[in-house]
Amino acid sequence: MISLRSRSVQETHALASAIASVVRPRDMVVLSGGMGAGKTAFTVGFARALGVNDDEHVSSPTFTLVHTYSTGRIPLHHADLYRLGSLGEVADLGLREQVDLGAVALVEWGDVAQAVLGDCLVIHLENDLDDDDARDITISVRGHDWDARWERLRDAVRTWTVQS
Ligand SMILES: Nc1ncnc2c1ncn2[C@@H]1O[C@H](COP(=O)(O)OP(=O)(O)O)[C@@H](O)[C@H]1O
Ligand SMILES: [Mg+2]
């Protein structure tokens, strides 16, 4: 596990961008953490780093479930499972299939659906009770997709690393 500290929304954008630099087609990324933790903010920084066009405005897909951005170096599917009722509904979104075809998915509240989403990078964001602008962020992984890239990932986020 890698533990990071963000002190502003700009830092969250920057560290998301650093993570995006190590991401490749077929990566599933789960974003966990409560309301307002910064999952959508993370996605904004991540999408920009993939080169998603500024006029593809990145916003929360809470009501539409999935937004797809196709102008970056990898097709990006951004989902928010907060309102989904069952694992079957999550499966129906076809996120795993899209990822297996060569896309990347960022899935807010995806931790509840890991059985359907499969192997993934898990980014957990946590508010700080004493500092509105700070977040404690951890990176962990399910499966072996990241074994060969783990040290590169560690290097990419070194600026924000704290001892865990
Ligand atoms: N360090 C930080 N990282 C991310 N967001 C932050 C941070 N500090 C303050 N914020 C603010 O917290 C809010 C996070 O909202 P959002 O990304 O929509 O959360 P979520 O998608 O997890 O519900 C935004 O208004 C953002 O500006
Ligand atoms: Mg959100």
Coordinates of N, CA and C and ligand atoms in Angstrom, one line a residue:
M1 N 0.8 -1.2 0.0 CA 0.0 0.0 0.0 C 0.9 1.2 0.0
I2 N 0.4 2.3 -0.7 CA 1.1 3.5 -0.8 C 0.2 4.6 -0.1
S3 N 0.8 5.3 0.9 CA 0.0 6.4 1.6 C 0.5 7.7 1.1
L4 N -0.5 8.6 0.8 CA -0.3 9.9 0.2 C -1.0 10.9 1.1
R5 N -0.6 12.2 1.0 CA -1.2 13.3 1.6 C -1.4 14.4 0.6
S6 N -2.7 14.8 0.4 CA -3.0 15.9 -0.4 C -3.4 17.1 0.4
R7 N -2.8 18.3 0.1 CA -3.2 19.5 1.0 C -4.1 20.5 0.2
S8 N -4.5 20.1 -1.0 CA -5.4 21.0 -1.7 C -6.0 20.2 -2.9
V9 N -7.1 20.8 -3.4 CA -7.7 20.1 -4.6 C -6.7 20.1 -5.8
Q10 N -5.8 21.1 -5.8 CA -4.8 21.2 -6.9 C -3.8 20.0 -6.7
E11 N -3.5 19.7 -5.5 CA -2.6 18.6 -5.2 C -3.2 17.3 -5.6
T12 N -4.5 17.1 -5.4 CA -5.2 15.9 -5.8 C -5.2 15.8 -7.3
H13 N -5.4 16.9 -8.0 CA -5.3 16.9 -9.5 C -4.0 16.4 -9.9
A14 N -2.9 17.0 -9.2 CA -1.6 16.7 -9.6 C -1.2 15.2 -9.3
L15 N -1.6 14.7 -8.2 CA -1.3 13.3 -7.9 C -2.1 12.3 -8.8
A16 N -3.3 12.7 -9.1 CA -4.1 11.9 -10.1 C -3.4 11.9 -11.4
S17 N -2.9 13.0 -11.8 CA -2.2 13.1 -13.1 C -0.9 12.2 -13.1
A18 N -0.2 12.2 -11.9 CA 1.0 11.3 -11.8 C 0.6 9.9 -11.9
I19 N -0.5 9.5 -11.3 CA -1.0 8.1 -11.4 C -1.4 7.8 -12.8
A20 N -2.0 8.7 -13.5 CA -2.5 8.5 -14.9 C -1.3 8.2 -15.8
S21 N -0.1 8.8 -15.4 CA 1.1 8.6 -16.3 C 1.5 7.1 -16.3
V22 N 1.1 6.3 -15.3 CA 1.5 4.9 -15.2 C 0.4 4.0 -15.6
V23 N -0.8 4.6 -15.9 CA -1.9 3.7 -16.3 C -1.9 3.4 -17.7
R24 N -2.4 2.2 -18.1 CA -2.4 1.8 -19.5 C -3.8 1.2 -19.8
P25 N -4.0 1.0 -21.1 CA -5.3 0.4 -21.5 C -5.5 -0.9 -20.7
R26 N -6.8 -1.2 -20.4 CA -7.2 -2.4 -19.6 C -7.1 -2.3 -18.1
D27 N -6.8 -1.0 -17.6 CA -6.7 -0.8 -16.2 C -8.1 -0.4 -15.6
M28 N -8.5 -1.1 -14.6 CA -9.7 -0.8 -13.8 C -9.2 0.0 -12.6
V29 N -9.8 1.2 -12.3 CA -9.4 1.9 -11.1 C -10.7 2.2 -10.3
V30 N -10.6 1.7 -9.1 CA -11.8 2.0 -8.1 C -11.4 3.1 -7.3
L31 N -12.4 4.1 -7.1 CA -12.3 5.2 -6.2 C -13.2 5.0 -5.0
S32 N -12.7 5.0 -3.8 CA -13.5 4.8 -2.7 C -13.3 6.0 -1.7
G33 N -14.2 6.1 -0.8 CA -14.2 7.2 0.2 C -15.5 7.9 0.2
G34 N -15.9 8.6 1.2 CA -17.2 9.2 1.4 C -17.5 10.3 0.5
M35 N -18.7 10.8 0.7 CA -19.2 12.0 -0.1 C -18.3 13.2 0.1
G36 N -17.8 13.8 -0.9 CA -17.0 15.0 -0.8 C -15.5 14.7 -0.5
A37 N -15.1 13.4 -0.6 CA -13.7 13.0 -0.3 C -12.8 13.5 -1.4
G38 N -13.4 13.6 -2.6 CA -12.5 14.1 -3.8 C -12.4 13.1 -4.9
K39 N -13.3 12.1 -5.0 CA -13.3 11.1 -6.0 C -13.5 11.8 -7.4
T40 N -14.4 12.7 -7.5 CA -14.6 13.4 -8.8 C -13.5 14.3 -9.1
A41 N -13.0 15.0 -8.0 CA -11.8 15.9 -8.2 C -10.6 15.1 -8.8
F42 N -10.4 13.9 -8.2 CA -9.3 13.0 -8.7 C -9.5 12.7 -10.2
T43 N -10.8 12.4 -10.6 CA -11.1 12.1 -12.0 C -10.8 13.2 -12.9
V44 N -11.0 14.5 -12.4 CA -10.8 15.6 -13.3 C -9.3 15.7 -13.6
G45 N -8.4 15.5 -12.6 CA -7.0 15.6 -12.8 C -6.5 14.4 -13.7
F46 N -7.1 13.3 -13.5 CA -6.7 12.1 -14.2 C -7.1 12.2 -15.7
A47 N -8.3 12.7 -15.9 CA -8.8 12.8 -17.3 C -7.9 13.9 -18.1
R48 N -7.6 15.0 -17.4 CA -6.7 16.0 -18.1 C -5.4 15.4 -18.4
A49 N -4.8 14.6 -17.5 CA -3.5 14.0 -17.8 C -3.6 13.0 -18.9
L50 N -4.7 12.3 -19.2 CA -4.8 11.4 -20.3 C -5.0 12.2 -21.6
G51 N -5.2 13.5 -21.4 CA -5.3 14.4 -22.6 C -6.8 14.6 -23.1
V52 N -7.7 14.3 -22.2 CA -9.1 14.5 -22.5 C -9.3 16.0 -22.7
N53 N -9.9 16.3 -23.9 CA -10.1 17.7 -24.3 C -10.8 18.6 -23.3
D54 N -10.4 19.8 -23.1 CA -11.1 20.7 -22.2 C -12.5 20.9 -22.5
D55 N -13.0 20.8 -23.7 CA -14.4 21.0 -24.0 C -15.2 19.7 -23.7
E56 N -14.5 18.6 -23.4 CA -15.2 17.4 -22.8 C -15.2 17.7 -21.3
H57 N -16.1 18.5 -20.8 CA -16.2 18.9 -19.4 C -16.4 17.6 -18.5
V58 N -15.4 17.4 -17.6 CA -15.5 16.3 -16.7 C -16.3 16.6 -15.5
S59 N -17.4 15.9 -15.2 CA -18.3 16.1 -14.1 C -18.8 14.8 -13.5
S60 N -19.5 15.0 -12.4 CA -19.9 13.8 -11.7 C -21.0 13.1 -12.5
P61 N -20.8 11.8 -12.7 CA -21.9 11.0 -13.4 C -22.9 10.4 -12.5
T62 N -23.2 11.1 -11.4 CA -24.1 10.5 -10.4 C -25.5 10.2 -11.0
F63 N -26.0 11.0 -11.9 CA -27.3 10.7 -12.4 C -27.3 9.9 -13.7
T64 N -26.2 10.0 -14.4 CA -26.2 9.2 -15.7 C -25.4 7.9 -15.6
L65 N -24.8 7.7 -14.4 CA -24.1 6.5 -14.1 C -22.7 6.4 -14.8
V66 N -22.6 6.6 -16.1 CA -21.3 6.5 -16.7 C -21.1 7.6 -17.7
H67 N -20.0 8.3 -17.7 CA -19.6 9.3 -18.7 C -18.4 8.7 -19.4
T68 N -18.4 8.8 -20.7 CA -17.3 8.3 -21.5 C -16.6 9.5 -22.2
Y69 N -15.3 9.5 -22.1 CA -14.4 10.5 -22.7 C -13.5 9.9 -23.7
S70 N -13.6 10.3 -24.9 CA -12.8 9.6 -26.0 C -11.7 10.4 -26.6
T71 N -11.4 11.6 -26.1 CA -10.4 12.4 -26.8 C -9.0 12.2 -26.1
G72 N -8.9 11.5 -25.1 CA -7.6 11.3 -24.5 C -6.8 10.1 -25.1
R73 N -5.6 9.9 -24.6 CA -4.7 8.8 -25.2 C -5.3 7.4 -25.0
I74 N -6.2 7.3 -24.0 CA -6.9 6.0 -23.8 C -8.4 6.4 -23.5
P75 N -9.3 5.6 -24.1 CA -10.8 5.9 -23.8 C -11.0 5.7 -22.3
L76 N -11.7 6.7 -21.8 CA -11.9 6.7 -20.3 C -13.4 6.6 -20.0
H77 N -13.8 5.7 -19.2 CA -15.2 5.5 -18.7 C -15.2 5.9 -17.2
H78 N -16.0 6.9 -16.9 CA -16.1 7.4 -15.5 C -17.5 7.1 -15.0
A79 N -17.5 6.2 -13.9 CA -18.8 5.7 -13.4 C -18.9 6.1 -11.9
D80 N -20.2 6.3 -11.5 CA -20.5 6.5 -10.1 C -21.6 5.5 -9.7
L81 N -21.2 4.6 -8.8 CA -22.2 3.5 -8.5 C -23.1 3.8 -7.3
Y82 N -23.0 5.1 -6.8 CA -23.7 5.4 -5.6 C -25.1 5.1 -5.6
R83 N -25.8 5.3 -6.7 CA -27.2 5.0 -6.8 C -27.6 3.7 -7.3
L84 N -26.7 2.8 -7.6 CA -27.0 1.5 -8.1 C -27.5 0.6 -7.0
G85 N -28.5 -0.2 -7.3 CA -29.1 -1.1 -6.3 C -28.5 -2.4 -6.1
S86 N -28.0 -3.0 -7.2 CA -27.5 -4.4 -7.1 C -26.3 -4.6 -8.0
L87 N -25.6 -5.7 -7.7 CA -24.4 -6.1 -8.4 C -24.8 -6.4 -9.9
G88 N -26.0 -6.9 -10.1 CA -26.4 -7.2 -11.4 C -26.5 -5.9 -12.3
E89 N -27.0 -4.8 -11.7 CA -27.0 -3.5 -12.4 C -25.6 -3.0 -12.7
V90 N -24.7 -3.2 -11.8 CA -23.3 -2.9 -12.1 C -22.8 -3.7 -13.2
A91 N -23.0 -5.0 -13.2 CA -22.6 -5.8 -14.3 C -23.2 -5.3 -15.7
D92 N -24.4 -4.9 -15.6 CA -25.1 -4.4 -16.9 C -24.4 -3.2 -17.5
L93 N -23.7 -2.4 -16.7 CA -23.0 -1.3 -17.2 C -21.9 -1.7 -18.1
G94 N -21.4 -2.9 -18.0 CA -20.4 -3.4 -18.9 C -19.0 -2.8 -18.8
L95 N -18.7 -2.3 -17.6 CA -17.4 -1.6 -17.4 C -16.2 -2.6 -17.6
R96 N -16.3 -3.8 -17.0 CA -15.2 -4.8 -17.2 C -15.0 -5.1 -18.7
E97 N -16.1 -5.2 -19.4 CA -15.9 -5.5 -20.8 C -15.2 -4.4 -21.6
Q98 N -15.6 -3.1 -21.2 CA -15.0 -2.0 -21.9 C -13.5 -1.9 -21.6
V99 N -13.2 -2.2 -20.3 CA -11.8 -2.2 -19.9 C -11.0 -3.3 -20.6
D100 N -11.6 -4.5 -20.7 CA -10.9 -5.6 -21.4 C -10.7 -5.3 -22.9
L101 N -11.6 -4.4 -23.4 CA -11.4 -4.0 -24.9 C -10.3 -3.0 -25.1
G102 N -9.7 -2.5 -23.9 CA -8.6 -1.5 -24.1 C -8.9 -0.2 -23.5
A103 N -10.0 0.0 -22.8 CA -10.2 1.3 -22.2 C -9.7 1.3 -20.7
V104 N -9.9 2.4 -20.1 CA -9.6 2.6 -18.6 C -11.0 3.0 -18.0
A105 N -11.2 2.4 -16.8 CA -12.4 2.9 -16.1 C -12.0 3.4 -14.7
L106 N -12.6 4.5 -14.4 CA -12.5 5.1 -13.0 C -13.9 4.9 -12.4
V107 N -14.0 4.2 -11.3 CA -15.3 3.9 -10.7 C -15.5 4.4 -9.3
E108 N -16.3 5.5 -9.2 CA -16.6 6.0 -7.8 C -17.5 5.0 -7.1
W109 N -17.2 4.8 -5.8 CA -18.0 3.9 -5.0 C -17.8 2.5 -5.5
G110 N -16.7 2.2 -6.3 CA -16.5 0.9 -6.9 C -16.2 -0.2 -5.9
D111 N -15.8 0.2 -4.7 CA -15.4 -0.8 -3.7 C -16.5 -1.8 -3.3
V112 N -17.7 -1.3 -3.5 CA -18.9 -2.2 -3.1 C -19.1 -3.2 -4.2
A113 N -18.5 -3.1 -5.4 CA -18.8 -3.9 -6.5 C -17.5 -4.6 -7.0
Q114 N -16.5 -4.8 -6.2 CA -15.3 -5.4 -6.7 C -15.5 -6.8 -7.2
A115 N -16.5 -7.5 -6.7 CA -16.8 -8.9 -7.2 C -17.1 -8.8 -8.7
V116 N -17.7 -7.7 -9.2 CA -18.1 -7.6 -10.6 C -17.0 -6.9 -11.4
L117 N -16.3 -6.0 -10.7 CA -15.3 -5.2 -11.5 C -14.0 -5.9 -11.7
G118 N -13.7 -6.9 -10.8 CA -12.5 -7.7 -11.0 C -11.2 -7.0 -10.5
D119 N -10.1 -7.4 -11.0 CA -8.8 -6.9 -10.5 C -8.7 -5.4 -10.8
C120 N -8.1 -4.6 -9.8 CA -8.2 -3.2 -10.0 C -7.1 -2.5 -9.1
L121 N -6.9 -1.3 -9.4 CA -6.2 -0.4 -8.5 C -7.2 0.3 -7.6
V122 N -7.0 0.4 -6.3 CA -8.0 1.0 -5.5 C -7.4 2.3 -4.9
I123 N -8.0 3.4 -5.2 CA -7.6 4.7 -4.6 C -8.6 5.1 -3.6
H124 N -8.2 5.2 -2.3 CA -9.1 5.5 -1.2 C -8.8 6.9 -0.8
L125 N -9.8 7.8 -0.7 CA -9.6 9.2 -0.3 C -10.4 9.4 1.0
E126 N -9.8 10.1 1.9 CA -10.4 10.3 3.3 C -10.3 11.7 3.7
N127 N -11.4 12.3 4.1 CA -11.3 13.7 4.6 C -10.5 13.8 5.9
D128 N -10.0 15.0 6.2 CA -9.3 15.3 7.4 C -10.2 16.1 8.3
L129 N -10.5 15.7 9.5 CA -11.5 16.4 10.3 C -10.9 17.7 10.7
D130 N -9.6 17.9 10.7 CA -9.0 19.2 11.2 C -8.7 20.2 10.1
D131 N -8.7 19.7 8.8 CA -8.3 20.5 7.7 C -9.1 20.2 6.5
D132 N -10.0 21.2 6.2 CA -11.0 21.0 5.1 C -10.3 20.7 3.7
D133 N -9.1 21.2 3.6 CA -8.4 21.1 2.3 C -7.5 19.9 2.2
A134 N -7.4 19.2 3.2 CA -6.4 18.0 3.2 C -7.2 16.7 3.0
R135 N -6.5 15.8 2.4 CA -7.0 14.4 2.2 C -5.9 13.4 2.4
D136 N -6.2 12.3 3.1 CA -5.3 11.2 3.2 C -5.7 10.2 2.1
I137 N -4.8 9.8 1.3 CA -5.1 9.0 0.1 C -4.2 7.7 0.2
T138 N -4.8 6.6 0.0 CA -4.0 5.3 -0.1 C -4.3 4.7 -1.5
I139 N -3.2 4.0 -1.9 CA -3.3 3.3 -3.2 C -3.0 1.8 -2.8
S140 N -3.9 0.9 -3.2 CA -3.7 -0.5 -3.0 C -4.1 -1.2 -4.3
V141 N -3.9 -2.5 -4.4 CA -4.2 -3.2 -5.6 C -4.9 -4.5 -5.4
R142 N -5.8 -4.9 -6.2 CA -6.3 -6.3 -6.2 C -5.9 -7.0 -7.5
G143 N -5.3 -8.1 -7.3 CA -4.8 -8.9 -8.5 C -3.3 -8.6 -8.8
H144 N -2.8 -9.0 -10.0 CA -1.4 -8.9 -10.3 C -1.1 -7.9 -11.4
D145 N -2.1 -7.1 -11.9 CA -1.9 -6.2 -13.0 C -0.8 -5.2 -12.7
W146 N -0.6 -4.9 -11.5 CA 0.4 -3.8 -11.1 C 1.7 -4.3 -10.7
D147 N 1.9 -5.6 -10.6 CA 3.1 -6.1 -10.0 C 4.4 -5.5 -10.7
A148 N 4.4 -5.5 -12.0 CA 5.6 -5.0 -12.7 C 5.7 -3.5 -12.8
R149 N 4.6 -2.8 -12.4 CA 4.6 -1.3 -12.4 C 4.6 -0.7 -11.1
W150 N 4.7 -1.5 -10.0 CA 4.5 -0.9 -8.7 C 5.6 0.1 -8.3
E151 N 6.8 -0.2 -8.7 CA 7.9 0.7 -8.3 C 7.8 2.0 -9.1
R152 N 7.4 1.9 -10.4 CA 7.1 3.1 -11.2 C 6.0 3.9 -10.6
L153 N 5.0 3.3 -10.1 CA 3.9 4.0 -9.5 C 4.4 4.7 -8.3
R154 N 5.2 4.0 -7.5 CA 5.7 4.6 -6.2 C 6.5 5.8 -6.6
D155 N 7.4 5.7 -7.6 CA 8.2 6.9 -8.0 C 7.3 8.0 -8.5
A156 N 6.3 7.7 -9.2 CA 5.4 8.8 -9.8 C 4.8 9.6 -8.7
V157 N 4.5 9.0 -7.6 CA 3.7 9.8 -6.6 C 4.6 10.1 -5.4
R158 N 5.9 10.0 -5.6 CA 6.8 10.2 -4.4 C 6.6 11.6 -3.7
T159 N 6.3 12.6 -4.5 CA 6.1 14.0 -3.9 C 5.1 14.0 -2.8
W160 N 4.1 13.1 -2.9 CA 3.0 13.2 -1.9 C 3.0 12.1 -0.9
T161 N 4.1 11.2 -1.0 CA 4.1 10.0 -0.1 C 4.4 10.4 1.4
V162 N 3.6 9.7 2.2 CA 3.9 9.8 3.7 C 4.2 8.4 4.2
Q163 N 4.9 8.3 5.3 CA 5.2 6.9 5.8 C 3.8 6.3 6.3
S164 N 3.6 5.0 5.9 CA 2.3 4.4 6.4 C 2.6 3.6 7.7
Ligands
LIG1 N1 -7.3 18.0 -1.1 C1 -8.4 18.0 -1.7 N2 -8.7 17.0 -2.6 C2 -9.8 16.9 -3.3 N3 -10.9 17.7 -3.1 C3 -10.7 18.7 -2.2 C4 -9.5 18.9 -1.5 N4 -9.6 20.0 -0.7 C5 -10.9 20.4 -0.9 N5 -11.5 19.7 -1.8 C6 -12.9 20.0 -2.2 O1 -13.7 18.9 -1.8 C7 -14.7 18.6 -2.8 C8 -14.6 17.2 -3.3 O2 -15.7 16.9 -4.1 P1 -15.9 15.7 -5.1 O3 -14.6 15.5 -5.8 O4 -17.1 15.9 -5.8 O5 -16.0 14.5 -4.0 P2 -16.7 13.0 -4.3 O6 -16.7 12.8 -5.7 O7 -15.7 12.1 -3.5 O8 -18.0 13.1 -3.6 C9 -14.5 19.6 -3.9 O9 -15.4 20.7 -3.7 C10 -13.1 20.0 -3.7 O10 -12.8 21.3 -4.2
MG2 MG -18.2 12.2 -7.0

